[in-house]
Amino acid sequence: MKKLYSIAFALLVLLLLIQPSTLSAHSSGGEEVPTWFWKKERDNRQQPDDIPQPEGGPELVERIKRPVSNIILQQRYPEIVVLRGSTEENRVALTFDDGPDPRFTPQLLDVLKENDVKATFFLMGARAAAYPELVQRIVDEGHIIGNHTYWHPNLVEVGDIATLETEVQRTEDTLAEIVGYRTKLFRAPYGFLFNELVERLGEMDYTVVGWSVDSLDWQEDPPNIIAYNVLSNTQPGSIILMHDGGDWTSDRTGTIQAVQQIIPSLQEQGIEFVTVPELLNIPYQK
């Protein structure tokens, strides 16, 4: 009997040791891929030569710094900062940052088109200038665009109102030249702002759009984990943060595959996908 207990205990320990490394990940054929393999794929990527890179660095490095909470900023500046819509209507908004990225934005647009879902894209000015055809496609397919600065600096680290003004205005000029209107929506790189920056954005007639659900796709977990992050936290009125672009080491394939899970799952619950201006009943252009 003691021998049987020893064998059972050994098997239990072995199972516990194996389990963390075999969390299900992405796969085109439905079989599970270990998380360690997913991470190894990311580490082996080649750097693209022509995609403008975020000046402030990758999300994986910056987002852990956590400066002033957007919840506090929204409470201080309720007329400028928005984080979610009304809980009275069964609607949510998908939002995507850091594009347009020629590696991933077209694939994401294909998924949204197939599902007849409209989203809101916060675009880097430098990338919009490099890929104006992608900006035009986003607008032509019924999505809304917003300002995400030109070079994606960490505005809190820079701490300079003049830098904010230059980044925002240059992006605005770029976007207006492509699509013919000036957006009223702004989202800060990494979501990082402080009081004076918010006040200046209000003076510049922007609505600062945050989020209430973070997909954490910037951590590049497998797609079903990204989908779980969204599905387990979404409720009526949610603004969902995701990314269609990133620095050269980033891979948004998991995001695209997660969106393919998120859309039908929420629609089955009777939830409608709308753009941020529709969700909040605010204008999207000046």
PDB file of C-alpha atoms in Angstrom, residues 50-260:
ATOM      1  CA  ASP A  50      10.899  50.187 -42.914  1.00  0.00           C
ATOM      2  CA  ILE A  51       8.287  50.324 -40.122  1.00  0.00           C
ATOM      3  CA  PRO A  52       8.597  53.464 -37.922  1.00  0.00           C
ATOM      4  CA  GLN A  53       9.248  52.306 -34.371  1.00  0.00           C
ATOM      5  CA  PRO A  54       7.658  53.605 -31.125  1.00  0.00           C
ATOM      6  CA  GLU A  55      10.030  56.155 -29.644  1.00  0.00           C
ATOM      7  CA  GLY A  56       9.082  55.340 -26.062  1.00  0.00           C
ATOM      8  CA  GLY A  57       9.950  51.661 -26.397  1.00  0.00           C
ATOM      9  CA  PRO A  58       7.913  48.451 -26.443  1.00  0.00           C
ATOM     10  CA  GLU A  59       4.738  48.069 -24.379  1.00  0.00           C
ATOM     11  CA  LEU A  60       6.324  45.135 -22.524  1.00  0.00           C
ATOM     12  CA  VAL A  61       8.910  47.511 -21.037  1.00  0.00           C
ATOM     13  CA  GLU A  62       6.896  50.704 -20.527  1.00  0.00           C
ATOM     14  CA  ARG A  63       3.494  49.526 -19.348  1.00  0.00           C
ATOM     15  CA  ILE A  64       4.818  48.141 -16.042  1.00  0.00           C
ATOM     16  CA  LYS A  65       5.819  51.670 -14.913  1.00  0.00           C
ATOM     17  CA  ARG A  66       2.199  52.647 -14.070  1.00  0.00           C
ATOM     18  CA  PRO A  67       2.197  56.451 -13.500  1.00  0.00           C
ATOM     19  CA  VAL A  68      -0.985  58.392 -12.561  1.00  0.00           C
ATOM     20  CA  SER A  69      -4.041  56.138 -12.809  1.00  0.00           C
ATOM     21  CA  ASN A  70      -6.447  56.914 -15.639  1.00  0.00           C
ATOM     22  CA  ILE A  71      -9.269  56.305 -13.175  1.00  0.00           C
ATOM     23  CA  ILE A  72      -7.996  59.208 -11.060  1.00  0.00           C
ATOM     24  CA  LEU A  73      -7.541  61.392 -14.150  1.00  0.00           C
ATOM     25  CA  GLN A  74     -11.078  60.603 -15.292  1.00  0.00           C
ATOM     26  CA  GLN A  75     -12.433  61.600 -11.871  1.00  0.00           C
ATOM     27  CA  ARG A  76     -10.469  64.856 -12.002  1.00  0.00           C
ATOM     28  CA  TYR A  77     -11.360  65.655 -15.619  1.00  0.00           C
ATOM     29  CA  PRO A  78     -14.714  63.988 -16.382  1.00  0.00           C
ATOM     30  CA  GLU A  79     -15.372  66.312 -19.332  1.00  0.00           C
ATOM     31  CA  ILE A  80     -12.081  65.365 -21.027  1.00  0.00           C
ATOM     32  CA  VAL A  81     -11.162  61.782 -20.065  1.00  0.00           C
ATOM     33  CA  VAL A  82     -13.472  58.843 -20.824  1.00  0.00           C
ATOM     34  CA  LEU A  83     -12.926  55.207 -19.864  1.00  0.00           C
ATOM     35  CA  ARG A  84     -16.231  53.513 -20.670  1.00  0.00           C
ATOM     36  CA  GLY A  85     -19.748  54.030 -21.968  1.00  0.00           C
ATOM     37  CA  SER A  86     -23.161  53.608 -20.398  1.00  0.00           C
ATOM     38  CA  THR A  87     -23.928  50.308 -18.686  1.00  0.00           C
ATOM     39  CA  GLU A  88     -27.572  50.724 -19.684  1.00  0.00           C
ATOM     40  CA  GLU A  89     -26.990  49.672 -23.299  1.00  0.00           C
ATOM     41  CA  ASN A  90     -25.627  46.287 -24.342  1.00  0.00           C
ATOM     42  CA  ARG A  91     -22.849  47.754 -26.479  1.00  0.00           C
ATOM     43  CA  VAL A  92     -19.039  47.732 -26.363  1.00  0.00           C
ATOM     44  CA  ALA A  93     -16.212  49.284 -28.385  1.00  0.00           C
ATOM     45  CA  LEU A  94     -13.152  47.472 -29.714  1.00  0.00           C
ATOM     46  CA  THR A  95     -10.127  49.770 -29.964  1.00  0.00           C
ATOM     47  CA  PHE A  96      -6.695  49.137 -31.478  1.00  0.00           C
ATOM     48  CA  ASP A  97      -3.458  51.069 -30.886  1.00  0.00           C
ATOM     49  CA  ASP A  98      -0.072  51.560 -32.559  1.00  0.00           C
ATOM     50  CA  GLY A  99      -1.010  51.028 -36.215  1.00  0.00           C
ATOM     51  CA  PRO A 100      -1.216  51.131 -39.049  1.00  0.00           C
ATOM     52  CA  ASP A 101       1.162  48.166 -39.172  1.00  0.00           C
ATOM     53  CA  PRO A 102       1.494  46.462 -42.575  1.00  0.00           C
ATOM     54  CA  ARG A 103       2.227  43.142 -40.871  1.00  0.00           C
ATOM     55  CA  PHE A 104      -1.008  42.923 -38.911  1.00  0.00           C
ATOM     56  CA  THR A 105      -3.503  45.716 -39.650  1.00  0.00           C
ATOM     57  CA  PRO A 106      -4.676  44.256 -43.002  1.00  0.00           C
ATOM     58  CA  GLN A 107      -5.306  40.859 -41.383  1.00  0.00           C
ATOM     59  CA  LEU A 108      -7.265  42.457 -38.563  1.00  0.00           C
ATOM     60  CA  LEU A 109      -9.312  44.532 -41.005  1.00  0.00           C
ATOM     61  CA  ASP A 110     -10.167  41.342 -42.882  1.00  0.00           C
ATOM     62  CA  VAL A 111     -11.489  39.747 -39.667  1.00  0.00           C
ATOM     63  CA  LEU A 112     -13.545  42.823 -38.773  1.00  0.00           C
ATOM     64  CA  LYS A 113     -14.980  42.979 -42.289  1.00  0.00           C
ATOM     65  CA  GLU A 114     -15.919  39.296 -42.257  1.00  0.00           C
ATOM     66  CA  ASN A 115     -17.833  39.853 -39.015  1.00  0.00           C
ATOM     67  CA  ASP A 116     -19.301  43.247 -40.014  1.00  0.00           C
ATOM     68  CA  VAL A 117     -17.813  44.877 -36.913  1.00  0.00           C
ATOM     69  CA  LYS A 118     -16.663  48.503 -36.736  1.00  0.00           C
ATOM     70  CA  ALA A 119     -13.800  49.508 -34.443  1.00  0.00           C
ATOM     71  CA  THR A 120     -11.745  52.541 -33.436  1.00  0.00           C
ATOM     72  CA  PHE A 121      -8.066  52.770 -34.381  1.00  0.00           C
ATOM     73  CA  PHE A 122      -5.628  55.075 -32.583  1.00  0.00           C
ATOM     74  CA  LEU A 123      -2.866  55.654 -35.114  1.00  0.00           C
ATOM     75  CA  MET A 124       0.771  56.694 -34.880  1.00  0.00           C
ATOM     76  CA  GLY A 125       1.389  59.664 -37.160  1.00  0.00           C
ATOM     77  CA  ALA A 126       4.729  58.333 -38.421  1.00  0.00           C
ATOM     78  CA  ARG A 127       3.111  55.064 -39.454  1.00  0.00           C
ATOM     79  CA  ALA A 128       0.138  56.821 -41.009  1.00  0.00           C
ATOM     80  CA  ALA A 129       2.588  58.856 -43.111  1.00  0.00           C
ATOM     81  CA  ALA A 130       4.423  55.666 -44.113  1.00  0.00           C
ATOM     82  CA  TYR A 131       1.244  53.690 -44.943  1.00  0.00           C
ATOM     83  CA  PRO A 132      -1.475  56.150 -46.003  1.00  0.00           C
ATOM     84  CA  GLU A 133      -3.245  53.443 -48.013  1.00  0.00           C
ATOM     85  CA  LEU A 134      -3.885  51.521 -44.786  1.00  0.00           C
ATOM     86  CA  VAL A 135      -5.266  54.635 -43.093  1.00  0.00           C
ATOM     87  CA  GLN A 136      -7.584  55.159 -46.040  1.00  0.00           C
ATOM     88  CA  ARG A 137      -8.708  51.547 -45.938  1.00  0.00           C
ATOM     89  CA  ILE A 138      -9.536  51.832 -42.220  1.00  0.00           C
ATOM     90  CA  VAL A 139     -11.769  54.838 -42.901  1.00  0.00           C
ATOM     91  CA  ASP A 140     -13.263  53.448 -46.110  1.00  0.00           C
ATOM     92  CA  GLU A 141     -14.387  50.318 -44.257  1.00  0.00           C
ATOM     93  CA  GLY A 142     -16.321  52.362 -41.707  1.00  0.00           C
ATOM     94  CA  HIS A 143     -13.924  52.448 -38.778  1.00  0.00           C
ATOM     95  CA  ILE A 144     -13.022  55.546 -36.777  1.00  0.00           C
ATOM     96  CA  ILE A 145      -9.484  56.862 -36.340  1.00  0.00           C
ATOM     97  CA  GLY A 146      -7.911  58.720 -33.438  1.00  0.00           C
ATOM     98  CA  ASN A 147      -4.611  60.432 -32.640  1.00  0.00           C
ATOM     99  CA  HIS A 148      -1.921  58.341 -30.889  1.00  0.00           C
ATOM    100  CA  THR A 149       0.959  60.849 -31.288  1.00  0.00           C
ATOM    101  CA  TYR A 150       3.521  60.837 -34.070  1.00  0.00           C
ATOM    102  CA  TRP A 151       6.424  58.837 -32.613  1.00  0.00           C
ATOM    103  CA  HIS A 152       4.724  57.216 -29.597  1.00  0.00           C
ATOM    104  CA  PRO A 153       6.883  58.743 -26.834  1.00  0.00           C
ATOM    105  CA  ASN A 154       6.307  58.202 -23.134  1.00  0.00           C
ATOM    106  CA  LEU A 155       4.735  61.606 -22.482  1.00  0.00           C
ATOM    107  CA  VAL A 156       5.051  61.308 -18.706  1.00  0.00           C
ATOM    108  CA  GLU A 157       8.786  60.630 -18.923  1.00  0.00           C
ATOM    109  CA  VAL A 158       9.277  63.477 -21.389  1.00  0.00           C
ATOM    110  CA  GLY A 159       7.124  65.689 -19.157  1.00  0.00           C
ATOM    111  CA  ASP A 160       6.976  68.516 -21.675  1.00  0.00           C
ATOM    112  CA  ILE A 161       3.813  70.279 -22.885  1.00  0.00           C
ATOM    113  CA  ALA A 162       5.629  71.456 -26.023  1.00  0.00           C
ATOM    114  CA  THR A 163       6.432  67.835 -26.968  1.00  0.00           C
ATOM    115  CA  LEU A 164       2.782  66.888 -26.511  1.00  0.00           C
ATOM    116  CA  GLU A 165       1.665  69.755 -28.747  1.00  0.00           C
ATOM    117  CA  THR A 166       4.189  68.892 -31.465  1.00  0.00           C
ATOM    118  CA  GLU A 167       3.397  65.174 -31.418  1.00  0.00           C
ATOM    119  CA  VAL A 168      -0.360  65.712 -31.512  1.00  0.00           C
ATOM    120  CA  GLN A 169      -0.379  68.480 -34.108  1.00  0.00           C
ATOM    121  CA  ARG A 170       1.969  66.699 -36.487  1.00  0.00           C
ATOM    122  CA  THR A 171      -0.173  63.567 -36.307  1.00  0.00           C
ATOM    123  CA  GLU A 172      -3.336  65.594 -36.815  1.00  0.00           C
ATOM    124  CA  ASP A 173      -1.931  67.265 -39.907  1.00  0.00           C
ATOM    125  CA  THR A 174      -0.847  63.883 -41.297  1.00  0.00           C
ATOM    126  CA  LEU A 175      -4.214  62.215 -40.716  1.00  0.00           C
ATOM    127  CA  ALA A 176      -6.176  65.181 -42.066  1.00  0.00           C
ATOM    128  CA  GLU A 177      -4.108  65.167 -45.245  1.00  0.00           C
ATOM    129  CA  ILE A 178      -5.019  61.512 -45.812  1.00  0.00           C
ATOM    130  CA  VAL A 179      -8.686  61.334 -44.785  1.00  0.00           C
ATOM    131  CA  GLY A 180      -9.812  64.939 -45.094  1.00  0.00           C
ATOM    132  CA  TYR A 181     -10.882  65.649 -41.510  1.00  0.00           C
ATOM    133  CA  ARG A 182      -9.303  66.333 -38.126  1.00  0.00           C
ATOM    134  CA  THR A 183     -10.011  63.782 -35.432  1.00  0.00           C
ATOM    135  CA  LYS A 184     -11.279  64.793 -32.007  1.00  0.00           C
ATOM    136  CA  LEU A 185     -10.148  61.564 -30.318  1.00  0.00           C
ATOM    137  CA  PHE A 186      -6.800  61.107 -28.563  1.00  0.00           C
ATOM    138  CA  ARG A 187      -5.192  58.230 -26.701  1.00  0.00           C
ATOM    139  CA  ALA A 188      -1.812  58.599 -25.018  1.00  0.00           C
ATOM    140  CA  PRO A 189       0.988  56.110 -25.699  1.00  0.00           C
ATOM    141  CA  TYR A 190       0.855  53.430 -22.959  1.00  0.00           C
ATOM    142  CA  GLY A 191      -2.127  55.382 -21.572  1.00  0.00           C
ATOM    143  CA  PHE A 192       0.349  57.591 -19.673  1.00  0.00           C
ATOM    144  CA  LEU A 193      -0.669  61.185 -18.823  1.00  0.00           C
ATOM    145  CA  PHE A 194      -0.639  63.607 -15.904  1.00  0.00           C
ATOM    146  CA  ASN A 195      -2.811  66.586 -14.946  1.00  0.00           C
ATOM    147  CA  GLU A 196      -1.182  69.290 -17.044  1.00  0.00           C
ATOM    148  CA  LEU A 197      -1.124  67.105 -20.166  1.00  0.00           C
ATOM    149  CA  VAL A 198      -4.823  66.321 -19.803  1.00  0.00           C
ATOM    150  CA  GLU A 199      -5.622  69.997 -19.306  1.00  0.00           C
ATOM    151  CA  ARG A 200      -3.722  70.958 -22.457  1.00  0.00           C
ATOM    152  CA  LEU A 201      -5.469  68.244 -24.478  1.00  0.00           C
ATOM    153  CA  GLY A 202      -8.781  69.634 -23.281  1.00  0.00           C
ATOM    154  CA  GLU A 203      -7.745  73.110 -24.448  1.00  0.00           C
ATOM    155  CA  MET A 204      -6.869  71.562 -27.830  1.00  0.00           C
ATOM    156  CA  ASP A 205     -10.458  70.225 -28.025  1.00  0.00           C
ATOM    157  CA  TYR A 206      -9.705  66.515 -27.650  1.00  0.00           C
ATOM    158  CA  THR A 207     -11.587  63.769 -25.900  1.00  0.00           C
ATOM    159  CA  VAL A 208      -8.977  61.586 -24.192  1.00  0.00           C
ATOM    160  CA  VAL A 209     -10.074  57.968 -24.632  1.00  0.00           C
ATOM    161  CA  GLY A 210      -8.851  55.407 -22.137  1.00  0.00           C
ATOM    162  CA  TRP A 211     -10.277  51.923 -21.612  1.00  0.00           C
ATOM    163  CA  SER A 212     -12.073  49.782 -19.061  1.00  0.00           C
ATOM    164  CA  VAL A 213     -10.865  46.379 -20.341  1.00  0.00           C
ATOM    165  CA  ASP A 214      -7.194  45.693 -21.082  1.00  0.00           C
ATOM    166  CA  SER A 215      -6.718  42.590 -23.235  1.00  0.00           C
ATOM    167  CA  LEU A 216      -3.061  42.499 -22.146  1.00  0.00           C
ATOM    168  CA  ASP A 217      -2.279  41.398 -25.700  1.00  0.00           C
ATOM    169  CA  TRP A 218       0.947  43.393 -25.437  1.00  0.00           C
ATOM    170  CA  GLN A 219       2.209  40.581 -23.175  1.00  0.00           C
ATOM    171  CA  GLU A 220       1.852  38.289 -26.218  1.00  0.00           C
ATOM    172  CA  ASP A 221       0.176  35.431 -24.430  1.00  0.00           C
ATOM    173  CA  PRO A 222      -1.526  32.778 -26.563  1.00  0.00           C
ATOM    174  CA  PRO A 223      -4.735  33.948 -28.277  1.00  0.00           C
ATOM    175  CA  ASN A 224      -7.142  32.023 -26.064  1.00  0.00           C
ATOM    176  CA  ILE A 225      -5.618  33.692 -22.987  1.00  0.00           C
ATOM    177  CA  ILE A 226      -5.973  37.123 -24.636  1.00  0.00           C
ATOM    178  CA  ALA A 227      -9.588  36.267 -25.458  1.00  0.00           C
ATOM    179  CA  TYR A 228     -10.190  35.136 -21.870  1.00  0.00           C
ATOM    180  CA  ASN A 229      -8.803  38.439 -20.538  1.00  0.00           C
ATOM    181  CA  VAL A 230     -11.394  40.277 -22.613  1.00  0.00           C
ATOM    182  CA  LEU A 231     -14.378  37.961 -22.233  1.00  0.00           C
ATOM    183  CA  SER A 232     -14.037  37.619 -18.464  1.00  0.00           C
ATOM    184  CA  ASN A 233     -13.926  41.400 -17.905  1.00  0.00           C
ATOM    185  CA  THR A 234     -16.260  42.833 -20.555  1.00  0.00           C
ATOM    186  CA  GLN A 235     -19.650  44.208 -19.603  1.00  0.00           C
ATOM    187  CA  PRO A 236     -22.071  46.660 -21.244  1.00  0.00           C
ATOM    188  CA  GLY A 237     -20.302  49.948 -21.982  1.00  0.00           C
ATOM    189  CA  SER A 238     -16.776  48.521 -22.017  1.00  0.00           C
ATOM    190  CA  ILE A 239     -14.010  50.092 -24.070  1.00  0.00           C
ATOM    191  CA  ILE A 240     -11.632  47.245 -24.930  1.00  0.00           C
ATOM    192  CA  LEU A 241      -7.926  47.926 -25.489  1.00  0.00           C
ATOM    193  CA  MET A 242      -6.063  45.844 -28.070  1.00  0.00           C
ATOM    194  CA  HIS A 243      -3.159  46.456 -30.481  1.00  0.00           C
ATOM    195  CA  ASP A 244      -2.828  46.061 -34.237  1.00  0.00           C
ATOM    196  CA  GLY A 245       0.791  47.268 -34.196  1.00  0.00           C
ATOM    197  CA  GLY A 246       3.862  47.346 -32.003  1.00  0.00           C
ATOM    198  CA  ASP A 247       7.620  47.656 -32.020  1.00  0.00           C
ATOM    199  CA  TRP A 248       9.646  45.444 -34.360  1.00  0.00           C
ATOM    200  CA  THR A 249       9.792  42.573 -31.850  1.00  0.00           C
ATOM    201  CA  SER A 250       6.020  42.523 -31.392  1.00  0.00           C
ATOM    202  CA  ASP A 251       3.738  39.966 -32.991  1.00  0.00           C
ATOM    203  CA  ARG A 252       0.013  40.727 -33.076  1.00  0.00           C
ATOM    204  CA  THR A 253      -0.974  37.387 -34.599  1.00  0.00           C
ATOM    205  CA  GLY A 254      -2.345  36.372 -31.206  1.00  0.00           C
ATOM    206  CA  THR A 255      -4.490  39.510 -31.133  1.00  0.00           C
ATOM    207  CA  ILE A 256      -5.984  38.731 -34.531  1.00  0.00           C
ATOM    208  CA  GLN A 257      -6.772  35.160 -33.531  1.00  0.00           C
ATOM    209  CA  ALA A 258      -8.208  36.335 -30.196  1.00  0.00           C
ATOM    210  CA  VAL A 259     -10.537  38.778 -31.968  1.00  0.00           C
ATOM    211  CA  GLN A 260     -11.877  35.841 -33.978  1.00  0.00           C
TER     212      GLN A 260
END
